[in-house]
């Protein structure tokens, strides 16, 4: 299924080398004042060609709104957005028409469907995340308007270069000015250098993205299967190249004792707070009003500018050549995608929560 | 929603201190020979009171099959199972009727619903996982019969005691005989000692569970949002106390370069194989026929036998007393639960895959 | 799928000759005071053996509540109900083990699943509607509490005996006292006679049920596919033996001109009303605050006490014998079932409507 | 929700006076050879301006395929289609900006969303059915290829002019040549005259569409809630202006006795057949291999060229003026829409049936 969400639901379509990519955003309440420039801004954050570190594929990635608004507000009808592909060089992919690229979706999709659209990975291309960023941008505005909830992600690690702690407070402006989207200026420079070195070596790097969701109303999340972090996990793990996710204390927390890990409650005025936040903003899968915190791991980009041994669709050994225009490290561009997926989950849970009580 | 799955779907109900727990298993194909003893065996694996390390709550946890079979086979009608609660001591929970236990679901659920069933955590109790283990046991048999797929989980770490590698081959019999479900006998003994020490100190421990899915047909997984690992993430993260999940190389893989991480293809007879399996059995979210591998982190049990500072439902500071019968470490008992959730996802994807091609 | 509803969702299980029938009611808001006797009263309305006109199968049809309440109110957890089968005489069905009964589900289910549970029709028995009546009874109480909405159905026709008009105002007490559930006392007596005559002839009768939903908030219904009457149609057509449904002016309305059929608006104080109600309470699939009105057609019961020509599972000509305990006319007992299905739809739409506007 | 279907699922978007209408078709199996001209042909069948009887709004209604194919076959990725609006005269609707048109969606949508897009009915316009016709055209091709299933609808009645029987065999070519889509040439002429008379009087007519689904594999339909006719009912009742649906013997069948109505089985070679088909091709909600037959009632078009009393958004009495370009009778143009909705249901059930048996 190419849809995600129960009430606030997006349906994504399109391929990297077809007419374009698009998304239908269903379930957005009527009467939301929608800032279309803010949506374009989110797209610009994930756009290729922003700086020397990203793929030199040139796409303006401007969207057309096809439906769902009257004047400046949403009408309750589904919003639909279309982004045309522009800089397609399908011939760039001729060399892999019959060869499965190592660690790409090529072989799995071929095994699934008995055929594949080899041009740019077709539907499995990360270009599909355009649709998610647009849907997430609508979700962000809904959440901001409805309950003040805010979502910020950042580059937490590139290769072995890693922030030592959760950043206490993000300097969004500064971050945005840095290609790497790492809030520590020194580390950011080292990361940029590492990415450039990888590019020159025809190699690629992975990393970690951190995310903080602030001003979360307590009580979001659905019982049992649709816990906040289970849905966030579903959403974020579905992003291309993601291999893991952890919430709050995460894997490290499994090495603590209960007496060290438990988050004691106290009152801050009228508000129930916790002294620590190992839980990462949710307990029993329901938000408790503290910041939701998670980190997610990206493997190094599968496309490298090196020859690799592989097999072809006929079952013969073959060489997968490294060609084309690709990011040596997708992590910085993935920051708005992580935010978007988180926003989609939170918007859905916010709307669902309206039916919690009689 | 208390349902999980698109075609093979379970619906869970019940509370730890009500009449019982149950599950409806919908979408199981007709004609499956179902071994009810094997289902009971899975329940026994998660049962409390199995050994000195687990809670001394005594429950026989035997299920009644309410519907869905004629003779020894499934009919296509929904299977329904009921497990009665037996050893309920609701009075054990009087001391927390108005106090939120730190790091439990208590406060979040209260914020969500404006009330809560404090007895044993009510619906948020890990006793709910009974329903999942039953549903997963059906899914396991379906998968075994339909395509030979097998799922094995094990205790990978308790507190700071951790296996150094993915276990190459599990000795299931041996493992089953060990309370800790760790395949390394020496480490298993150290883990048992650590849990016993924690119990005596009124404290609790967390850990990591590993899981291997073997004999996976290539081509499972749904496009874009329902990638194999996104659904496994959703499923496993919804288990009580889980704080993270990683697939294949996981977080460590983000520290490798693409040239190190990529899994090259080769032919093994007619079969496409990869030389390494950093991808953990899936690429682009679609299974490639290699073993699916993941690890999942459990926080230490929230219930400890110590007084903790907290607040009550009226907004006053209060002490949450440590009382009741609880596991100092739930990780060993969670092994069949992880397997069950994985089986639910794989069974659903197996059935979905039947509509992949014309 | 054995589930129905998007937010307020029931999952039904059980067979007529297994352990029992049951239902999980998911999505009911927390804090609803639930009157369990009122639920039992609805079950009693559909119970067999109420009077000489219905099957003499004796079932107390009392339910056990398995989960979802604390004290007198719902907790937000799923409600689960179980009704044990008591008066099963499976041997009654030995004669049809291999013969397909004409106009029963027997052949279709055999073709679908390659096997069937012949005892009492198994899962295709109308006894399954127990689950719906319970779920609908919860929905009714939710609607009554939340917005005062009320649902009343009645027998509109039996065989060729038919009410000339929509009954202006139902006398519920009187109706309940009459076996036929027809609000016109004279016609009710004729209907009772006709049913008794059919019973003596070993034959069966069909009929029509009418339904009125009052105090409907304007604005319910979902855009495009989930129009109020589309969902009501889905729900009611899924009741055993139903062959048609029409809303407001229905099929007769297709013989009017627009100038005759249109419902003009006027103001009644602050409230927008229509002078006529050919639309049956909804326009463009959205409720307009007028009464929702529909009629639904039931075919005559398929089981008759006569020999009929048929075929068996081996593909041979065979005689389907008329045996067992059956209603010569199910229409009176189906009145609470129609109400229940309508209530399920309206409760779901009510909860969905909470997310309509920012 | 603007989506319909469980496995084969369409998502519709767009408004009559926005950029255009579109549809995402998800779940279509890979490898289907798709005839795009045949899809356009279906669109042409519902197009306005085909003949003097329909609205003179001029739209070419040609679609652009945005995604989902490689060469001539589907890839398993979602198909997306866009139809641009061309002949929009939004000013035509200025006179109803604040007035609710009788029997239109205007008031209900205003009550629901607190605002409405008055231009051409916005999202509630029957122009939305473009999306369904495209999706249904894909479904038709899938069904034709996969199992030979075919769907034919026709105009069964206009106003009081009605076919006496189910047409035994349709002459598709002839029918297509007649504006009314009634298979009886004489009656067709009378219908055309009646529609022309209504147009001249500024009035409108309703009617009935019949539909026959041939070559249906036995065993389609899902248990309990998703019976074939329940889903067909849901689908067809969601078409604009539909007020009722009946299957097989329908409402008339409720006036027969069981001994008259039951469809006896016999063998036709290897195939199980019924001598009569009062059941309309399904029993217990599961297809039995006979033709599926249904009729559906359309109310007269709400827009008439006459002044009508109404109220405005401020709650004042007002006159709704009759202006604009509209069909005096939509029934002929709705024939392909009914077929499309039926095709969507059958394609979904066909794909679902693949998981029926182990």
PDB file of C-alpha atoms in Angstrom, chain D residues 15 49-50 77 86 93 101 109 112 119-120 124 131 147 179 196 218 234 257-258 260 263 266-267 276 318 339:
ATOM      1  CA  UNK D  15     -12.804  19.565  -7.637  1.00  0.00           C
ATOM      2  CA  UNK D  49     -21.529  17.230 -24.309  1.00  0.00           C
ATOM      3  CA  UNK D  50     -21.759  13.859 -26.046  1.00  0.00           C
ATOM      4  CA  UNK D  77       3.785   0.882  -8.458  1.00  0.00           C
ATOM      5  CA  UNK D  86     -10.894  23.156 -19.032  1.00  0.00           C
ATOM      6  CA  UNK D  93     -22.003  29.944  -9.674  1.00  0.00           C
ATOM      7  CA  UNK D 101     -29.517  24.740  -3.540  1.00  0.00           C
ATOM      8  CA  UNK D 109     -21.196  20.195   3.567  1.00  0.00           C
ATOM      9  CA  UNK D 112     -19.877  19.664   8.236  1.00  0.00           C
ATOM     10  CA  UNK D 119     -18.156  26.700  -7.484  1.00  0.00           C
ATOM     11  CA  UNK D 120     -19.857  23.879  -9.282  1.00  0.00           C
ATOM     12  CA  UNK D 124     -19.399  17.168  -4.232  1.00  0.00           C
ATOM     13  CA  UNK D 131     -11.686   9.488 -10.991  1.00  0.00           C
ATOM     14  CA  UNK D 147     -10.534 -14.322 -15.068  1.00  0.00           C
ATOM     15  CA  UNK D 179     -27.779   8.395 -26.318  1.00  0.00           C
ATOM     16  CA  UNK D 196     -35.858  16.587 -24.128  1.00  0.00           C
ATOM     17  CA  UNK D 218     -17.545 -18.837  -7.676  1.00  0.00           C
ATOM     18  CA  UNK D 234     -21.375   0.559  -0.677  1.00  0.00           C
ATOM     19  CA  UNK D 257     -42.397 -17.559  -0.782  1.00  0.00           C
ATOM     20  CA  UNK D 258     -39.267 -19.581  -0.104  1.00  0.00           C
ATOM     21  CA  UNK D 260     -40.875 -19.939  -5.149  1.00  0.00           C
ATOM     22  CA  UNK D 263     -32.685 -21.380  -6.691  1.00  0.00           C
ATOM     23  CA  UNK D 266     -28.051 -28.793 -10.896  1.00  0.00           C
ATOM     24  CA  UNK D 267     -24.937 -29.924 -12.706  1.00  0.00           C
ATOM     25  CA  UNK D 276     -33.251 -19.801 -11.582  1.00  0.00           C
ATOM     26  CA  UNK D 318     -33.682  33.148  -0.119  1.00  0.00           C
ATOM     27  CA  UNK D 339     -19.804  -0.274 -14.237  1.00  0.00           C
TER      28      UNK D 339
END
